């Protein structure tokens, strides 16, 4: 249950640090595994908990976020928990209204249309005032986990958030947002900078609240080509890692491992490996050997089973996991999917994935 069983500061001692060790490049007995969107609609108990609530109301309830974060850990021996939240809480903190429309997904009531619309955004954001509910959820969940596994905090990256704020929701081309990059480069940088500054404070606040690792989601990297990525995404990704680390030092907070996940950005793997993150997350479209060759020896890789592989029979999932572990190697590696779990997936197949990672990696490490 999600209640304070310890004093707010004294967090329970961590019992399974495999995920953190792998993230830092230390040796592990088995390959750690967690799943993006592991707290999600594929679980009947998730649908039940969420049923009566508006999506963003759920995000604003520390108790519900805690419960949803813990649900997958009650079922599966995952090596990490990721706080239940959404990347769009950051645009909300800037003063934009986002509603969850059934069958359509997140929708901005008034997306940014003209450069002048930037003036409507809060130029100075007090993250504790605007996003304190996420910090409370992290603290509560960290206690309620009772040291079982580490807790990951996260944020969307500036370009991904900017694209949502201009498109007003999902889009197959991101044409409106990309047109800003070509037509209004200065205004684009102004918006990206504003977002980066909020994200930096937000991530530092998550660590202060109890997050033991951080993941930055550049989910829309694949809509950019190499040149636009170099100009409008990478500098902010780098800056966030550097600024978060220096602020954590300044505030005498733990230096937690950071993960960058830039979906479909194969062209940028080399740069991402040198962007200041301990872990580079990979989508399913890249070959493990290729990723290793491009990222070198000093970062841990995370990924990258095709989520749709979980529709396969369990034996097949086991074979695919074994192949993936052989290709990546069991060390300096965190097993995951190449994107989030889908709502119609069978929880038993998720369990088969997690167990296969543990069994095969232990076997490979012994022999």
mmCIF file of C-alpha atoms in Angstrom, residues 109-289:
data_model
loop_
_atom_site.group_PDB
_atom_site.id
_atom_site.type_symbol
_atom_site.label_atom_id
_atom_site.label_comp_id
_atom_site.label_asym_id
_atom_site.label_seq_id
_atom_site.Cartn_x
_atom_site.Cartn_y
_atom_site.Cartn_z
ATOM 1 C CA UNK A 109 -6.965 23.009 -26.271
ATOM 2 C CA UNK A 110 -4.901 25.939 -27.642
ATOM 3 C CA UNK A 111 -1.689 24.813 -29.353
ATOM 4 C CA UNK A 112 1.019 27.345 -30.213
ATOM 5 C CA UNK A 113 0.238 28.729 -33.694
ATOM 6 C CA UNK A 114 2.208 31.939 -34.034
ATOM 7 C CA UNK A 115 5.511 33.071 -32.587
ATOM 8 C CA UNK A 116 3.548 35.612 -30.507
ATOM 9 C CA UNK A 117 1.900 32.696 -28.669
ATOM 10 C CA UNK A 118 5.182 32.126 -26.832
ATOM 11 C CA UNK A 119 4.323 35.205 -24.757
ATOM 12 C CA UNK A 120 1.367 33.315 -23.285
ATOM 13 C CA UNK A 121 3.727 30.783 -21.680
ATOM 14 C CA UNK A 122 5.023 31.240 -18.117
ATOM 15 C CA UNK A 123 8.548 32.565 -18.549
ATOM 16 C CA UNK A 124 9.576 31.624 -15.004
ATOM 17 C CA UNK A 125 8.287 28.349 -13.632
ATOM 18 C CA UNK A 126 8.419 27.432 -9.964
ATOM 19 C CA UNK A 127 8.593 23.650 -10.418
ATOM 20 C CA UNK A 128 7.703 22.902 -6.825
ATOM 21 C CA UNK A 129 4.531 24.959 -7.134
ATOM 22 C CA UNK A 130 3.577 23.583 -10.567
ATOM 23 C CA UNK A 131 4.896 20.016 -10.407
ATOM 24 C CA UNK A 132 5.154 19.343 -6.684
ATOM 25 C CA UNK A 133 2.547 16.599 -7.077
ATOM 26 C CA UNK A 134 5.085 14.574 -9.082
ATOM 27 C CA UNK A 135 7.696 15.084 -6.359
ATOM 28 C CA UNK A 136 5.192 13.925 -3.730
ATOM 29 C CA UNK A 137 4.374 10.852 -5.824
ATOM 30 C CA UNK A 138 8.093 10.016 -6.088
ATOM 31 C CA UNK A 139 8.692 10.358 -2.342
ATOM 32 C CA UNK A 140 5.623 8.303 -1.459
ATOM 33 C CA UNK A 141 6.507 5.604 -4.014
ATOM 34 C CA UNK A 142 10.144 5.448 -2.913
ATOM 35 C CA UNK A 143 8.941 4.682 0.632
ATOM 36 C CA UNK A 144 6.256 2.266 -0.517
ATOM 37 C CA UNK A 145 8.748 0.314 -2.650
ATOM 38 C CA UNK A 146 10.483 -0.583 0.629
ATOM 39 C CA UNK A 147 13.842 -0.784 -1.140
ATOM 40 C CA UNK A 148 12.720 -3.553 -3.474
ATOM 41 C CA UNK A 149 14.103 -1.895 -6.624
ATOM 42 C CA UNK A 150 15.298 1.587 -7.653
ATOM 43 C CA UNK A 151 12.799 4.226 -8.763
ATOM 44 C CA UNK A 152 13.290 5.998 -12.105
ATOM 45 C CA UNK A 153 12.105 9.568 -12.687
ATOM 46 C CA UNK A 154 11.719 11.028 -16.178
ATOM 47 C CA UNK A 155 10.894 13.941 -18.433
ATOM 48 C CA UNK A 156 10.210 14.537 -22.084
ATOM 49 C CA UNK A 157 13.027 16.300 -23.951
ATOM 50 C CA UNK A 158 12.595 19.836 -25.352
ATOM 51 C CA UNK A 159 12.049 18.991 -29.032
ATOM 52 C CA UNK A 160 9.488 16.269 -28.237
ATOM 53 C CA UNK A 161 7.557 18.624 -25.939
ATOM 54 C CA UNK A 162 7.780 21.494 -28.433
ATOM 55 C CA UNK A 163 6.349 19.273 -31.163
ATOM 56 C CA UNK A 164 3.337 18.384 -28.990
ATOM 57 C CA UNK A 165 2.796 22.024 -28.012
ATOM 58 C CA UNK A 166 2.630 23.128 -31.654
ATOM 59 C CA UNK A 167 0.879 20.101 -33.183
ATOM 60 C CA UNK A 168 -1.659 20.078 -30.361
ATOM 61 C CA UNK A 169 -1.389 16.289 -30.055
ATOM 62 C CA UNK A 170 0.079 13.328 -31.888
ATOM 63 C CA UNK A 171 0.941 13.653 -35.580
ATOM 64 C CA UNK A 172 2.365 11.359 -38.224
ATOM 65 C CA UNK A 173 4.465 14.083 -39.881
ATOM 66 C CA UNK A 174 5.042 16.765 -37.201
ATOM 67 C CA UNK A 175 4.796 19.174 -40.136
ATOM 68 C CA UNK A 176 3.508 22.126 -38.078
ATOM 69 C CA UNK A 177 6.251 21.805 -35.482
ATOM 70 C CA UNK A 178 8.964 21.208 -38.074
ATOM 71 C CA UNK A 179 7.834 24.195 -40.094
ATOM 72 C CA UNK A 180 8.729 26.330 -37.043
ATOM 73 C CA UNK A 181 12.282 24.995 -37.177
ATOM 74 C CA UNK A 182 12.587 26.166 -40.790
ATOM 75 C CA UNK A 183 10.524 29.368 -40.609
ATOM 76 C CA UNK A 184 11.210 30.562 -37.068
ATOM 77 C CA UNK A 185 14.558 29.175 -35.927
ATOM 78 C CA UNK A 186 15.122 31.915 -33.321
ATOM 79 C CA UNK A 187 11.682 31.507 -31.769
ATOM 80 C CA UNK A 188 12.175 27.729 -31.831
ATOM 81 C CA UNK A 189 15.411 28.071 -29.865
ATOM 82 C CA UNK A 190 13.694 30.437 -27.459
ATOM 83 C CA UNK A 191 10.985 27.833 -26.786
ATOM 84 C CA UNK A 192 13.466 24.953 -26.561
ATOM 85 C CA UNK A 193 15.592 26.940 -24.094
ATOM 86 C CA UNK A 194 12.547 27.722 -21.952
ATOM 87 C CA UNK A 195 11.624 24.023 -21.928
ATOM 88 C CA UNK A 196 15.200 22.932 -21.143
ATOM 89 C CA UNK A 197 15.360 25.265 -18.134
ATOM 90 C CA UNK A 198 12.124 23.876 -16.700
ATOM 91 C CA UNK A 199 13.200 20.271 -17.406
ATOM 92 C CA UNK A 200 16.524 20.818 -15.590
ATOM 93 C CA UNK A 201 14.788 22.058 -12.433
ATOM 94 C CA UNK A 202 12.153 19.351 -12.761
ATOM 95 C CA UNK A 203 14.714 16.525 -12.961
ATOM 96 C CA UNK A 204 16.776 17.899 -10.066
ATOM 97 C CA UNK A 205 13.542 18.143 -8.043
ATOM 98 C CA UNK A 206 12.789 14.501 -8.836
ATOM 99 C CA UNK A 207 16.148 13.429 -7.404
ATOM 100 C CA UNK A 208 15.579 15.579 -4.312
ATOM 101 C CA UNK A 209 12.223 13.788 -3.956
ATOM 102 C CA UNK A 210 13.835 10.343 -4.155
ATOM 103 C CA UNK A 211 14.331 9.345 -7.818
ATOM 104 C CA UNK A 212 17.394 7.074 -8.144
ATOM 105 C CA UNK A 213 17.830 7.375 -11.925
ATOM 106 C CA UNK A 214 16.449 9.699 -14.624
ATOM 107 C CA UNK A 215 15.339 9.043 -18.189
ATOM 108 C CA UNK A 216 14.952 11.752 -20.817
ATOM 109 C CA UNK A 217 12.490 10.809 -23.576
ATOM 110 C CA UNK A 218 13.223 12.321 -26.986
ATOM 111 C CA UNK A 219 10.357 10.304 -28.423
ATOM 112 C CA UNK A 220 10.025 12.355 -31.613
ATOM 113 C CA UNK A 221 13.696 12.311 -32.616
ATOM 114 C CA UNK A 222 12.800 10.225 -35.661
ATOM 115 C CA UNK A 223 10.884 13.116 -37.217
ATOM 116 C CA UNK A 224 14.110 15.098 -37.515
ATOM 117 C CA UNK A 225 16.952 14.477 -39.931
ATOM 118 C CA UNK A 226 20.568 14.533 -38.745
ATOM 119 C CA UNK A 227 21.017 18.278 -39.355
ATOM 120 C CA UNK A 228 17.885 19.385 -37.543
ATOM 121 C CA UNK A 229 18.649 16.994 -34.706
ATOM 122 C CA UNK A 230 22.142 18.527 -34.414
ATOM 123 C CA UNK A 231 20.712 22.018 -34.235
ATOM 124 C CA UNK A 232 17.425 21.699 -32.349
ATOM 125 C CA UNK A 233 17.626 18.551 -30.214
ATOM 126 C CA UNK A 234 21.169 17.508 -29.335
ATOM 127 C CA UNK A 235 22.397 20.805 -27.793
ATOM 128 C CA UNK A 236 19.511 20.760 -25.308
ATOM 129 C CA UNK A 237 19.938 17.041 -24.568
ATOM 130 C CA UNK A 238 23.606 17.719 -23.752
ATOM 131 C CA UNK A 239 22.831 20.802 -21.752
ATOM 132 C CA UNK A 240 20.222 19.035 -19.624
ATOM 133 C CA UNK A 241 22.672 16.288 -18.594
ATOM 134 C CA UNK A 242 25.393 18.787 -17.750
ATOM 135 C CA UNK A 243 23.160 21.229 -15.877
ATOM 136 C CA UNK A 244 21.339 18.511 -13.914
ATOM 137 C CA UNK A 245 24.663 17.044 -12.788
ATOM 138 C CA UNK A 246 26.139 20.359 -11.736
ATOM 139 C CA UNK A 247 22.963 21.299 -9.823
ATOM 140 C CA UNK A 248 22.886 17.907 -8.075
ATOM 141 C CA UNK A 249 26.484 18.536 -6.956
ATOM 142 C CA UNK A 250 25.669 22.086 -5.828
ATOM 143 C CA UNK A 251 22.707 20.902 -3.802
ATOM 144 C CA UNK A 252 24.644 17.928 -2.367
ATOM 145 C CA UNK A 253 22.147 15.497 -3.920
ATOM 146 C CA UNK A 254 23.059 12.014 -5.197
ATOM 147 C CA UNK A 255 24.562 11.924 -8.702
ATOM 148 C CA UNK A 256 22.090 9.506 -10.234
ATOM 149 C CA UNK A 257 22.619 7.711 -13.565
ATOM 150 C CA UNK A 258 20.867 9.354 -16.512
ATOM 151 C CA UNK A 259 19.390 7.631 -19.566
ATOM 152 C CA UNK A 260 18.774 9.258 -22.947
ATOM 153 C CA UNK A 261 16.198 7.570 -25.158
ATOM 154 C CA UNK A 262 15.985 9.209 -28.589
ATOM 155 C CA UNK A 263 13.615 7.074 -30.625
ATOM 156 C CA UNK A 264 14.664 6.427 -34.263
ATOM 157 C CA UNK A 265 17.792 8.567 -33.964
ATOM 158 C CA UNK A 266 20.265 5.987 -35.335
ATOM 159 C CA UNK A 267 22.110 8.751 -37.112
ATOM 160 C CA UNK A 268 22.931 10.335 -33.734
ATOM 161 C CA UNK A 269 24.045 7.344 -31.651
ATOM 162 C CA UNK A 270 27.679 8.450 -31.630
ATOM 163 C CA UNK A 271 26.734 11.935 -30.435
ATOM 164 C CA UNK A 272 24.274 10.596 -27.874
ATOM 165 C CA UNK A 273 26.977 8.350 -26.428
ATOM 166 C CA UNK A 274 29.013 11.501 -25.732
ATOM 167 C CA UNK A 275 26.134 13.670 -24.532
ATOM 168 C CA UNK A 276 26.782 13.135 -20.822
ATOM 169 C CA UNK A 277 24.402 10.219 -20.118
ATOM 170 C CA UNK A 278 25.467 6.947 -18.519
ATOM 171 C CA UNK A 279 22.902 4.978 -20.542
ATOM 172 C CA UNK A 280 21.739 5.217 -24.143
ATOM 173 C CA UNK A 281 18.312 3.704 -24.800
ATOM 174 C CA UNK A 282 17.662 2.082 -28.178
ATOM 175 C CA UNK A 283 14.543 1.446 -30.218
ATOM 176 C CA UNK A 284 14.031 -1.898 -31.973
ATOM 177 C CA UNK A 285 15.188 -0.744 -35.421
ATOM 178 C CA UNK A 286 18.907 -0.892 -34.629
ATOM 179 C CA UNK A 287 21.155 -3.964 -34.541
ATOM 180 C CA UNK A 288 22.773 -4.488 -31.132
ATOM 181 C CA UNK A 289 26.263 -4.982 -32.594
#
